CSV table of C-alpha atoms in Angstrom, one decimal:
chain,number,residue,atom,x,y,z
A,74,MET,CA,108.7,73.8,120.9
A,75,THR,CA,109.7,72.2,117.6
A,76,GLU,CA,112.4,69.8,117.1
A,77,LEU,CA,114.7,72.0,115.3
A,78,ALA,CA,114.0,74.6,118.3
A,79,LYS,CA,115.0,72.2,120.6
A,80,LEU,CA,118.4,71.1,119.0
A,81,LEU,CA,118.9,74.9,118.6
A,82,GLU,CA,119.4,74.9,122.2
A,83,LYS,CA,122.6,73.0,121.7
A,84,TYR,CA,124.0,74.6,118.5
A,85,GLU,CA,124.6,78.1,117.8
A,86,PRO,CA,124.4,79.2,114.0
A,87,VAL,CA,127.0,81.8,112.7
A,88,ILE,CA,126.1,83.5,109.6
A,89,GLY,CA,128.1,86.1,107.7
A,90,LEU,CA,126.8,87.9,104.5
A,91,GLU,CA,128.4,89.2,101.4
A,92,ILE,CA,126.0,91.7,99.4
A,93,HIS,CA,126.7,92.7,95.6
A,94,ALA,CA,125.4,96.2,95.0
A,95,GLN,CA,125.4,97.5,91.6
A,96,LEU,CA,126.4,101.3,91.6
A,97,SER,CA,123.9,103.5,90.2
A,98,THR,CA,125.8,104.9,87.3
A,99,ARG,CA,125.2,105.2,83.6
A,100,THR,CA,127.8,103.3,82.2
A,101,LYS,CA,130.2,100.7,83.1
A,102,ILE,CA,132.8,100.6,85.3
A,103,PHE,CA,135.9,100.5,82.9
A,104,CYS,CA,134.4,101.4,79.4
A,105,PRO,CA,131.4,103.9,77.9
A,106,CYS,CA,128.8,100.8,77.5
A,107,PRO,CA,125.5,101.8,79.0
A,108,THR,CA,124.3,99.6,82.2
A,109,ASP,CA,120.8,99.8,81.1
A,110,PHE,CA,118.6,97.1,82.3
A,111,GLY,CA,116.5,94.9,79.6
A,112,ALA,CA,118.7,95.7,76.6
A,113,GLU,CA,118.9,93.4,73.9
A,114,PRO,CA,121.2,90.5,74.7
A,115,ASN,CA,125.0,91.3,74.2
A,116,ALA,CA,123.8,94.7,72.9
A,117,ASN,CA,125.3,96.7,75.6
A,118,THR,CA,129.2,95.6,74.7
A,119,CYS,CA,132.4,96.7,73.5
A,120,ALA,CA,135.8,95.5,73.1
A,121,VAL,CA,136.8,96.3,76.9
A,122,CYS,CA,133.7,94.6,78.4
A,123,LEU,CA,134.0,91.7,75.9
A,124,GLY,CA,137.8,91.2,76.8
A,125,LEU,CA,139.2,91.6,73.0
A,126,PRO,CA,142.8,91.5,73.0
A,127,GLY,CA,144.4,95.0,73.1
A,128,ALA,CA,141.5,96.6,75.0
A,129,LEU,CA,142.2,98.3,77.8
A,130,PRO,CA,140.3,99.5,81.0
A,131,VAL,CA,139.8,103.3,82.0
A,132,LEU,CA,138.4,103.5,85.4
A,133,ASN,CA,134.9,105.7,85.4
A,134,GLN,CA,134.9,108.3,88.2
A,135,ALA,CA,131.3,108.0,88.7
A,136,VAL,CA,131.9,104.4,90.1
A,137,VAL,CA,134.6,106.1,92.8
A,138,GLU,CA,132.0,108.9,93.9
A,139,LYS,CA,128.9,106.4,94.3
A,140,ALA,CA,131.6,104.0,96.2
A,141,ILE,CA,132.4,106.5,98.5
A,142,PHE,CA,128.8,107.4,99.3
A,143,ALA,CA,127.9,104.1,99.9
A,144,ALA,CA,131.2,103.8,102.5
A,145,PHE,CA,129.3,106.7,104.3
A,146,ALA,CA,126.3,105.0,104.3
A,147,LEU,CA,127.7,102.2,106.1
A,148,ASN,CA,130.4,104.1,108.7
A,149,LEU,CA,133.3,102.4,106.8
A,150,ARG,CA,136.7,103.8,106.5
A,151,ILE,CA,138.0,104.7,103.2
A,152,ASN,CA,141.7,104.2,102.4
A,153,GLU,CA,143.6,106.6,100.8
A,154,VAL,CA,145.0,104.1,98.3
A,155,SER,CA,143.4,101.1,97.3
A,156,VAL,CA,144.6,98.7,94.4
A,157,PHE,CA,142.9,96.6,91.5
A,158,SER,CA,143.5,93.0,91.0
A,159,ARG,CA,143.0,90.2,88.8
A,160,LYS,CA,140.7,87.2,90.0
A,161,ASN,CA,141.4,84.5,87.9
A,162,TYR,CA,138.9,81.6,87.1
A,163,PHE,CA,137.3,80.5,84.0
A,164,TYR,CA,133.3,80.8,83.2
A,165,PRO,CA,131.9,81.0,79.8
A,166,ASP,CA,130.2,84.3,81.0
A,167,LEU,CA,133.5,85.9,81.9
A,168,PRO,CA,135.2,86.5,78.8
A,169,LYS,CA,138.6,87.8,79.7
A,170,GLY,CA,139.4,84.6,82.0
A,171,TYR,CA,139.4,86.8,85.1
A,172,GLN,CA,137.5,89.8,87.1
A,173,ILE,CA,138.8,92.8,88.0
A,174,SER,CA,138.4,93.2,91.8
A,175,GLN,CA,140.3,93.9,94.9
A,176,TYR,CA,142.0,91.9,97.2
A,177,ASP,CA,144.4,92.8,100.0
A,178,GLN,CA,144.3,96.6,99.5
A,179,PRO,CA,140.3,97.1,99.2
A,180,PHE,CA,138.7,100.3,98.7
A,181,SER,CA,137.4,100.6,102.7
A,182,VAL,CA,137.2,98.6,105.8
A,183,SER,CA,136.3,98.4,109.4
A,184,GLY,CA,132.3,99.6,109.0
A,185,PHE,CA,129.2,98.9,111.0
A,186,VAL,CA,125.7,99.5,111.2
A,187,GLU,CA,123.4,99.7,114.5
A,188,ILE,CA,119.8,98.9,113.5
A,189,PRO,CA,116.6,97.4,115.4
A,190,THR,CA,116.3,93.7,114.8
A,191,SER,CA,113.6,91.3,115.8
A,192,GLU,CA,112.9,87.1,115.9
A,193,ARG,CA,109.5,86.7,114.2
A,194,ASP,CA,106.6,84.6,115.6
A,195,GLU,CA,104.7,82.2,113.4
A,196,THR,CA,102.9,84.7,111.8
A,197,GLY,CA,105.9,86.8,110.9
A,198,ARG,CA,105.1,89.5,113.5
A,199,PRO,CA,108.1,90.9,115.4
A,200,THR,CA,108.3,89.4,118.8
A,201,GLY,CA,110.6,92.1,120.4
A,202,TRP,CA,112.6,94.8,118.8
A,203,GLN,CA,116.3,95.5,120.1
A,204,LEU,CA,119.2,97.7,118.7
A,205,LYS,CA,122.2,95.4,117.8
A,206,ARG,CA,125.4,96.4,115.8
A,207,PHE,CA,126.8,94.4,112.9
A,208,ARG,CA,130.3,95.0,111.9
A,209,ILE,CA,131.4,95.2,107.9
A,210,GLN,CA,134.8,93.8,107.3
A,211,ARG,CA,135.4,95.5,104.1
A,212,MET,CA,133.8,96.9,100.8
A,213,HIS,CA,135.5,96.7,97.9
A,214,ILE,CA,135.2,97.8,94.0
A,215,GLU,CA,134.5,95.2,91.3
A,216,GLU,CA,133.2,94.6,87.7
A,217,ASP,CA,130.3,91.9,87.3
A,218,ALA,CA,130.4,89.2,85.0
A,219,GLY,CA,128.0,88.2,82.1
A,220,LYS,CA,125.1,86.0,82.7
A,221,SER,CA,125.0,82.4,81.4
A,222,LEU,CA,121.1,81.7,80.5
A,223,HIS,CA,120.2,77.8,81.2
A,224,GLU,CA,116.4,78.0,81.0
A,225,GLY,CA,113.4,79.6,79.0
A,226,MET,CA,114.9,78.7,75.8
A,227,PRO,CA,113.3,76.4,73.1
A,228,ASP,CA,116.5,74.4,73.3
A,229,SER,CA,117.3,75.2,76.7
A,230,ALA,CA,117.8,71.0,77.7
A,231,THR,CA,120.8,71.0,75.3
A,232,THR,CA,122.4,74.5,74.7
A,233,SER,CA,123.1,77.4,76.9
A,234,TYR,CA,123.3,80.9,75.9
A,235,VAL,CA,125.4,83.8,77.3
A,236,ASN,CA,124.3,87.4,77.9
A,237,LEU,CA,127.4,89.6,78.3
A,238,ASN,CA,125.4,93.0,78.9
A,239,ARG,CA,125.9,92.9,82.9
A,240,SER,CA,130.2,92.0,81.9
A,241,GLY,CA,131.8,94.9,83.2
A,242,VAL,CA,128.7,96.9,85.2
A,243,PRO,CA,130.3,98.4,88.4
A,244,LEU,CA,129.7,96.8,91.8
A,245,VAL,CA,130.6,96.9,95.3
A,246,GLU,CA,130.7,93.7,97.6
A,247,ILE,CA,130.4,94.6,101.3
A,248,VAL,CA,131.3,91.8,103.1
A,249,SER,CA,130.3,91.5,106.9
A,250,GLU,CA,131.6,89.9,110.1
A,251,PRO,CA,130.2,86.7,111.0
A,252,ASP,CA,127.9,88.5,113.6
A,253,PHE,CA,124.2,87.2,112.6
A,254,ARG,CA,123.0,84.6,114.4
A,255,SER,CA,119.6,84.1,113.0
A,256,SER,CA,118.2,84.2,109.7
A,257,TRP,CA,115.7,87.4,110.8
A,258,GLU,CA,119.0,89.2,111.7
A,259,ALA,CA,120.0,88.4,108.4
A,260,TYR,CA,117.1,90.2,106.8
A,261,ASP,CA,116.8,92.8,108.8
A,262,TYR,CA,120.4,93.9,107.9
A,263,VAL,CA,120.0,93.2,104.1
A,264,GLN,CA,116.9,95.5,104.4
A,265,TYR,CA,118.6,98.2,105.9
A,266,LEU,CA,121.8,98.0,103.6
A,267,ARG,CA,119.3,98.5,100.7
A,268,ARG,CA,117.7,101.2,102.4
A,269,ALA,CA,120.8,103.0,103.2
A,270,LEU,CA,122.4,102.7,99.6
A,271,LEU,CA,118.8,103.9,97.9
A,272,TYR,CA,119.6,107.0,100.5
A,273,VAL,CA,123.0,108.0,99.2
A,274,ASP,CA,121.7,107.2,95.6
A,275,ALA,CA,124.5,104.6,95.3
A,276,CYS,CA,122.5,101.6,94.1
A,277,ASP,CA,118.9,101.3,92.7
A,278,GLY,CA,118.3,98.3,95.0
A,279,ASN,CA,116.3,96.4,92.4
A,280,MET,CA,116.9,92.8,93.6
A,281,GLU,CA,114.7,91.5,90.7
A,282,GLU,CA,117.2,93.1,88.2
A,283,GLY,CA,120.2,91.8,90.2
A,284,SER,CA,121.0,95.2,91.7
A,285,LEU,CA,121.4,93.6,94.9
A,286,ARG,CA,122.4,90.3,95.6
A,287,CYS,CA,123.2,88.4,98.5
A,288,ASP,CA,125.7,85.4,99.4
A,289,ALA,CA,124.9,84.1,103.0
A,290,ASN,CA,127.7,82.1,104.5
A,291,VAL,CA,126.4,79.6,107.3
A,292,SER,CA,127.9,77.6,109.9
A,293,ILE,CA,126.9,75.9,113.4
A,294,ARG,CA,128.9,75.1,116.2
A,295,ARG,CA,128.1,73.7,119.9
A,296,ARG,CA,126.8,76.8,122.1
A,297,GLY,CA,129.6,77.9,124.2
A,298,SER,CA,132.1,76.9,121.8
A,299,PRO,CA,134.9,79.4,120.6
A,300,THR,CA,135.8,77.3,117.4
A,301,LEU,CA,134.0,78.2,114.1
A,302,GLY,CA,132.2,75.2,112.2
A,303,THR,CA,132.8,74.4,108.8
A,304,ARG,CA,130.6,77.0,106.5
A,305,THR,CA,128.5,76.7,103.3
A,306,GLU,CA,128.0,79.5,100.9
A,307,THR,CA,124.5,80.0,99.4
A,308,LYS,CA,124.8,81.8,96.3
A,309,ASN,CA,122.8,84.7,94.6
A,310,LEU,CA,119.8,85.3,96.7
A,311,ASN,CA,118.1,88.1,95.4
A,312,SER,CA,114.9,88.3,97.6
A,313,PHE,CA,114.7,89.1,101.3
A,314,ARG,CA,112.3,86.3,101.5
A,315,PHE,CA,114.8,84.1,99.7
A,316,ILE,CA,117.6,85.1,102.0
A,317,GLN,CA,115.8,84.3,105.1
A,318,ARG,CA,114.1,81.1,103.9
A,319,ALA,CA,117.6,79.8,102.6
A,320,ILE,CA,119.5,80.6,105.7
A,321,ASP,CA,117.1,78.9,108.0
A,322,TYR,CA,117.1,75.8,105.7
A,323,GLU,CA,120.9,75.5,105.7
A,324,ILE,CA,121.0,76.1,109.6
A,325,ALA,CA,118.2,73.1,109.9
A,326,ARG,CA,120.3,70.9,107.2
A,327,GLN,CA,123.6,71.3,109.1
A,328,VAL,CA,121.9,70.5,112.3
A,329,ARG,CA,120.4,67.2,110.7
A,330,VAL,CA,123.9,66.4,109.3
A,331,LEU,CA,125.9,66.8,112.7
A,332,GLU,CA,123.1,64.8,114.4
A,333,GLU,CA,123.3,61.8,112.1
A,334,GLY,CA,126.8,61.9,112.5
A,335,GLY,CA,127.8,63.2,109.2
A,336,ARG,CA,130.3,66.2,108.5
A,337,ILE,CA,129.6,69.4,106.8
A,338,VAL,CA,131.7,70.0,103.5
A,339,GLN,CA,132.6,73.5,102.7
A,340,GLU,CA,131.0,74.3,99.5
A,341,THR,CA,129.2,77.0,97.5
A,342,ARG,CA,125.4,76.0,97.2
A,343,LEU,CA,122.1,77.2,95.7
A,344,TRP,CA,118.6,78.0,96.5
A,345,ASN,CA,115.8,76.5,94.8
A,346,GLU,CA,112.7,78.3,95.9
A,347,ARG,CA,110.4,76.2,94.0
A,348,GLU,CA,111.6,72.9,96.4
A,349,GLY,CA,112.4,75.1,99.3
A,350,ARG,CA,115.7,73.9,99.6
A,351,THR,CA,119.7,74.4,98.8
A,352,TYR,CA,121.9,72.1,96.6
A,353,THR,CA,125.4,71.8,96.0
A,354,MET,CA,126.9,73.8,93.1
A,355,ARG,CA,130.4,73.2,93.5
A,356,SER,CA,133.3,73.1,96.1
A,357,LYS,CA,134.2,76.2,97.8
A,358,GLU,CA,137.4,78.1,96.5
A,359,GLU,CA,139.8,79.5,98.8
A,360,ALA,CA,141.4,82.9,98.1
A,361,HIS,CA,144.7,81.1,96.5
A,362,ASP,CA,142.6,79.3,93.9
A,363,TYR,CA,141.9,82.7,92.5
A,364,ARG,CA,145.5,83.5,91.9
A,365,TYR,CA,145.0,87.2,92.9
A,366,PHE,CA,147.8,89.6,91.4
A,367,PRO,CA,147.6,93.3,91.1
A,368,GLU,CA,145.6,94.4,87.6
A,369,PRO,CA,149.0,95.8,85.3
A,370,ASP,CA,146.6,98.1,83.3
A,371,LEU,CA,145.3,99.9,86.2
A,372,PRO,CA,147.3,102.4,88.6
A,373,PRO,CA,146.3,102.5,92.4
A,374,LEU,CA,143.5,104.3,93.0
A,375,VAL,CA,144.3,107.3,95.4
A,376,ILE,CA,141.2,109.1,97.4
A,377,THR,CA,142.4,112.4,98.8
A,378,ALA,CA,141.0,113.6,102.3
A,379,GLU,CA,139.6,117.0,100.2
A,380,THR,CA,137.4,114.4,98.2
A,381,ILE,CA,136.0,112.8,100.8
A,382,ALA,CA,135.6,115.7,102.8
A,383,ALA,CA,133.9,117.5,99.8
A,384,LEU,CA,131.4,114.4,98.9
A,385,ARG,CA,131.0,113.9,102.9
A,386,ALA,CA,129.3,117.5,102.8
A,387,LYS,CA,126.6,116.2,100.4
A,388,THR,CA,125.7,113.1,102.1
A,389,PRO,CA,122.1,113.0,103.2
A,390,GLU,CA,120.7,112.2,106.7
A,391,LEU,CA,121.0,108.3,107.1
A,392,PRO,CA,118.1,106.1,107.4
A,393,GLU,CA,118.7,104.6,111.3
A,394,PRO,CA,119.5,108.4,112.4
A,395,ARG,CA,116.7,109.9,110.9
A,396,ARG,CA,114.5,107.5,112.2
A,397,ARG,CA,115.5,107.9,115.8
A,398,ARG,CA,115.1,111.8,115.2
A,399,PHE,CA,111.4,111.3,114.1
A,400,ALA,CA,110.8,108.8,117.0
A,401,GLU,CA,112.4,111.3,119.4
A,402,SER,CA,111.0,114.8,117.9
A,403,TYR,CA,107.4,113.8,116.5
A,404,GLY,CA,106.6,110.8,119.1
A,405,LEU,CA,106.5,107.9,116.7
A,406,SER,CA,106.7,104.3,117.6
A,407,LEU,CA,109.8,102.1,116.2
A,408,GLU,CA,107.3,100.6,113.6
A,409,ASP,CA,106.0,104.1,112.4
A,410,SER,CA,109.1,105.7,112.3
A,411,SER,CA,110.6,103.0,110.2
A,412,LEU,CA,107.7,103.0,108.1
A,413,MET,CA,108.3,107.1,107.6
A,414,THR,CA,112.0,106.5,106.7
A,415,THR,CA,111.3,103.4,104.4
A,416,THR,CA,112.8,105.9,101.5
A,417,ARG,CA,114.3,109.1,101.7
A,418,GLU,CA,111.2,110.1,99.2
A,419,ILE,CA,108.8,109.3,102.1
A,420,ALA,CA,110.8,110.9,105.2
A,421,ASP,CA,111.2,114.1,103.1
A,422,PHE,CA,107.5,114.2,102.2
A,423,PHE,CA,106.6,113.4,105.6
A,424,GLU,CA,108.7,115.9,107.2
A,425,ALA,CA,107.6,118.8,104.8
A,426,CYS,CA,104.1,117.9,105.6
A,427,VAL,CA,104.8,118.0,109.4
A,428,GLU,CA,106.7,121.3,108.7
A,429,ALA,CA,103.9,123.0,107.1
A,430,SER,CA,100.8,121.7,109.2
A,431,GLY,CA,102.5,121.3,113.0
A,432,ASN,CA,100.7,117.8,113.3
A,433,ALA,CA,103.1,115.1,112.9
A,434,ARG,CA,100.2,112.4,113.9
A,435,ALA,CA,97.8,113.5,111.4
A,436,ALA,CA,100.7,113.7,109.0
A,437,PHE,CA,101.5,110.0,109.8
A,438,ASN,CA,98.1,108.8,109.3
A,439,TRP,CA,97.3,110.5,106.1
A,440,ILE,CA,100.7,109.5,104.5
A,441,ALA,CA,100.5,105.9,105.8
A,442,ASN,CA,96.8,104.8,105.7
A,443,GLU,CA,95.7,107.3,102.4
A,444,LEU,CA,98.6,108.4,100.5
A,445,LEU,CA,100.9,105.3,100.4
A,446,ALA,CA,97.9,103.0,99.9
A,447,ARG,CA,96.6,105.0,97.1
A,448,VAL,CA,100.0,106.4,95.5
A,449,PRO,CA,100.9,103.0,94.1
A,450,ALA,CA,97.8,102.1,92.6
A,451,GLU,CA,97.6,105.5,90.7
A,452,LYS,CA,101.2,104.4,89.6
A,453,LEU,CA,102.7,107.5,90.9
A,454,SER,CA,105.5,108.3,93.1
A,455,LEU,CA,105.4,110.8,96.1
A,456,SER,CA,107.7,113.2,94.1
A,457,THR,CA,105.0,113.2,91.4
A,458,SER,CA,101.9,112.9,93.4
A,459,PRO,CA,99.1,115.5,92.8
A,460,VAL,CA,98.9,115.6,96.7
A,461,THR,CA,101.9,117.6,97.7
A,462,PRO,CA,102.9,118.0,101.4
A,463,ALA,CA,101.6,121.7,101.2
A,464,ALA,CA,98.6,120.4,99.8
A,465,LEU,CA,98.3,117.6,102.2
A,466,ALA,CA,98.8,120.0,105.3
A,467,GLU,CA,96.1,122.5,104.2
A,468,LEU,CA,93.7,119.4,104.6
A,469,ILE,CA,95.1,118.7,107.7
A,470,ALA,CA,94.3,122.4,108.8
A,471,LEU,CA,90.6,122.1,107.5
A,472,ILE,CA,90.0,119.4,109.6
A,473,ALA,CA,91.6,120.8,113.0
A,474,ASP,CA,89.7,123.9,112.3
A,475,GLY,CA,86.5,122.1,111.8
A,476,THR,CA,85.8,122.8,108.4
A,477,LEU,CA,85.7,119.4,107.4
A,478,SER,CA,84.9,116.1,109.2
A,479,ASN,CA,87.1,113.0,109.0
A,480,LYS,CA,84.3,111.4,106.5
A,481,LEU,CA,84.2,114.6,104.3
A,482,ALA,CA,88.1,115.2,104.4
A,483,LYS,CA,88.6,111.5,102.7
A,484,ASP,CA,86.1,112.6,100.0
A,485,VAL,CA,88.4,115.9,99.7
A,486,PHE,CA,91.3,113.6,99.6
A,487,GLU,CA,90.0,111.4,97.1
A,488,ARG,CA,89.3,114.8,94.7
A,489,MET,CA,92.6,116.2,95.5
A,490,LEU,CA,94.4,112.8,94.3
A,491,ALA,CA,92.5,112.9,91.1
A,492,THR,CA,92.4,116.3,89.8
A,493,GLY,CA,95.2,117.8,91.5
A,494,LYS,CA,93.0,120.8,93.1
A,495,PRO,CA,94.1,122.1,96.6
A,496,ALA,CA,91.7,120.9,99.5
A,497,LYS,CA,90.1,124.7,99.9
A,498,ALA,CA,88.9,125.0,96.2
A,499,ILE,CA,87.7,121.1,96.4
A,500,VAL,CA,85.4,122.4,99.4
A,501,GLN,CA,84.1,125.4,97.8
A,502,GLU,CA,82.9,123.0,94.6
A,503,LEU,CA,81.5,120.7,97.0
A,504,GLY,CA,79.4,123.9,98.6
A,505,GLY,CA,81.3,124.3,101.9
A,506,GLY,CA,82.6,122.4,104.4
A,507,GLN,CA,81.1,121.1,107.8
A,508,VAL,CA,78.2,122.5,109.1
A,509,SER,CA,78.8,123.3,113.0
A,510,ASP,CA,76.0,126.3,113.3
A,511,VAL,CA,74.0,124.8,116.2
A,512,GLY,CA,70.9,127.0,115.2
A,513,GLN,CA,71.3,125.4,111.7
A,514,ILE,CA,71.5,122.0,112.9
A,515,GLU,CA,69.0,122.5,115.8
A,516,ALA,CA,66.3,123.4,113.0
A,517,ILE,CA,67.0,120.4,111.1
A,518,ALA,CA,66.8,118.4,114.4
A,519,HIS,CA,63.5,119.8,115.3
A,520,GLU,CA,62.3,118.7,111.9
A,521,VAL,CA,63.5,115.2,112.3
A,522,ILE,CA,62.0,114.8,116.0
A,523,ALA,CA,58.5,116.2,114.5
A,524,GLY,CA,58.6,113.6,111.2
A,525,ASN,CA,59.2,110.6,113.5
A,526,PRO,CA,56.9,110.5,116.4
A,527,LYS,CA,57.0,106.9,116.8
A,528,GLN,CA,60.5,106.6,117.0
A,529,THR,CA,60.5,109.6,119.3
A,530,ALA,CA,58.0,108.3,121.7
A,531,GLU,CA,60.1,104.8,121.9
A,532,TYR,CA,63.3,106.6,122.4
A,533,ARG,CA,61.7,108.8,125.2
A,534,ALA,CA,60.0,105.4,126.4
A,535,GLY,CA,63.6,104.1,127.3
A,536,LYS,CA,64.6,102.4,123.7
A,537,THR,CA,67.9,104.5,123.8
A,538,PRO,CA,69.5,102.7,120.8
A,539,LEU,CA,67.1,104.6,118.4
A,540,PHE,CA,69.5,107.3,119.1
A,541,ALA,CA,71.7,106.6,116.2
A,542,PHE,CA,68.5,106.4,114.1
A,543,PHE,CA,68.0,110.5,114.7
A,544,VAL,CA,71.7,110.9,114.3
A,545,GLY,CA,71.7,109.3,110.7
A,546,GLN,CA,68.3,110.8,109.5
A,547,VAL,CA,69.9,114.3,110.6
A,548,MET,CA,73.3,113.6,108.6
A,549,LYS,CA,71.1,112.6,105.7
A,550,ALA,CA,69.5,115.9,105.7
A,551,THR,CA,72.6,117.6,105.6
A,552,LYS,CA,74.2,115.3,103.1
A,553,GLY,CA,76.8,114.7,105.4
A,554,LYS,CA,78.1,117.7,106.2
A,555,ALA,CA,77.0,118.3,109.8
A,556,ASN,CA,79.4,118.1,112.5
A,557,PRO,CA,78.9,114.9,114.3
A,558,GLN,CA,79.8,116.2,117.6
A,559,VAL,CA,77.2,119.1,117.1
A,560,VAL,CA,74.8,116.5,116.2
A,561,ASN,CA,75.1,114.6,119.1
A,562,ASP,CA,74.8,117.3,121.4
A,563,VAL,CA,71.6,118.8,119.9
A,564,LEU,CA,69.7,115.7,119.7
A,565,LYS,CA,70.6,114.5,123.0
A,566,ARG,CA,69.7,117.8,124.5
A,567,LEU,CA,66.0,118.0,122.3
A,568,LEU,CA,65.1,114.0,122.9
A,569,ASP,CA,65.9,114.1,126.5
A,570,ALA,CA,63.7,117.3,127.0
A,571,THR,CA,60.6,116.5,128.5
C-alpha cells in the first residue's frame, strides 16, 4: 500500500464537478455569428458579441431547444421560467465587462445520472463495476467568453493576444452535487455526460476544441466527519486523462498540506500536464463578487409544457438505458454493452445488424473486432462505411450456413470494405465459398496421403503431431476453402484406418 493510500484511510476526498458544454448550434447565443471552430481570429464577431454600445442581444431559439434535450439527457427538471443575469467581472477577452449567464433562477435543476463506475488498478483496468447515482444540482444557459492567448506567438514573452471568436458561443454549465469520492468516479461521470449529450445532439463533445470542459472542485475531510473541507477549483480540464490526474494530484497535495500542519486556501488552480501538477491561478471568488443582477435587455425565458412534451417525443433512447437493454436482451457483458453504446451511431448499427442477422454475439464480434478496428483507419464513419448492417448480416449468415469459414469470411470482409460489394457477390468472384462436400475432400485427402508415404507411416507408427501436416496439405490443395471440421474428420478416418 502506498503512503497516500494509507493516509486516505484517514481522509476522505469530496469532489464536485462543473461541466461547460458548448451547445451544437450553427450560430451564437445572442447574435447570428457562426460558431465554426478554426476560423481566422476575430472573424466570427459582430457588434453584439463584441459588446459595442447600443448592440442588443436576441436569444437564439435553437439554443433553448438544445438545452432542453440536454436537460432530458440528465434527468433534470426544466423550470417554466428562468432568468438571464449579468455576471460582472473583467477579463481582456470579455469586452462587455460582464457575462450573460443565469444565477438564482436557472434553466433546470435537480437531475441525476445512474451509471456504472469502478476504481482502476495500477494498469488502469477496472477492479469491479458498480452502479452509482450522481446528483446534478443545476444546469444553466450562458454565453462563452473569448480566449486570451499567452503562448505560440513570436512575441509571447511580452505580449498576449485576444481571439473573440468564442465570445457569445452558447454553453450550458452542468453543476453536480459533491457526490464523487475518487478521481475515477469523476472520470466515469464525465465520460457518461459526454456520451449522453452526444446521443441527444446537444453537444459535439470535442474536448480538444473546447466544446466540453471541466472544472473540478476538490476538498478533503477526516473520514466520518460531516463537515466539508476547504475546496479548491481546478479550471478548464479538457481531457478525461487530465481530469483524473489533476484530481488525484490535488487530493495528494491537500493531504500533504494538512499532514504538515498547513491550511488549505480556497483558490482557483490550473493543471500543468507537462509538470503533472496544479498551481495557483487566483483566489477563488464568491457569488457576491460577481454582483449578479437580472439582464435588463432580455425578458424571462418561459418554457411551456407543450414545448417540453413535443421535444421529449423526439428524444432518443439514452445510453445507459440502452446499455442495460443490450445486456439483458442480447446477453452482452457490461464491457461489451458499454462498447456497443459508446455512440448512438455504433448502437444503431449494432442493433440493425442484430435484427437482420438474428445473431447478437456474431454481430458484436464483427463490429468490435473488425469493423471498429478498420473504420477509423479508413477514415470512415459507420454511417458512411461500405459495410452496412444488412451487408454484415449477410456475411454472418454465410458463415452460419457453412458457405464461409471464419478465415474465408475475413478475406471476404476485407473485399467488402474495399469495394462496397455484398458478400455473396464477392464469394462468386472468388469461385465459390467453403468446400464441405465429403466426397470431394475425401478424394483430395487420398491424394495427400498417397503422395506422402513417409509421413503417413510415421503418423501410423505413433507420431500423431504429423496430423497437422496432413490438414495443412489438404487446405493448401483446396486453396483454404475446405471446411476445417470436415477435413479433420475425413483425415482422421483415413489415417487411422488399418
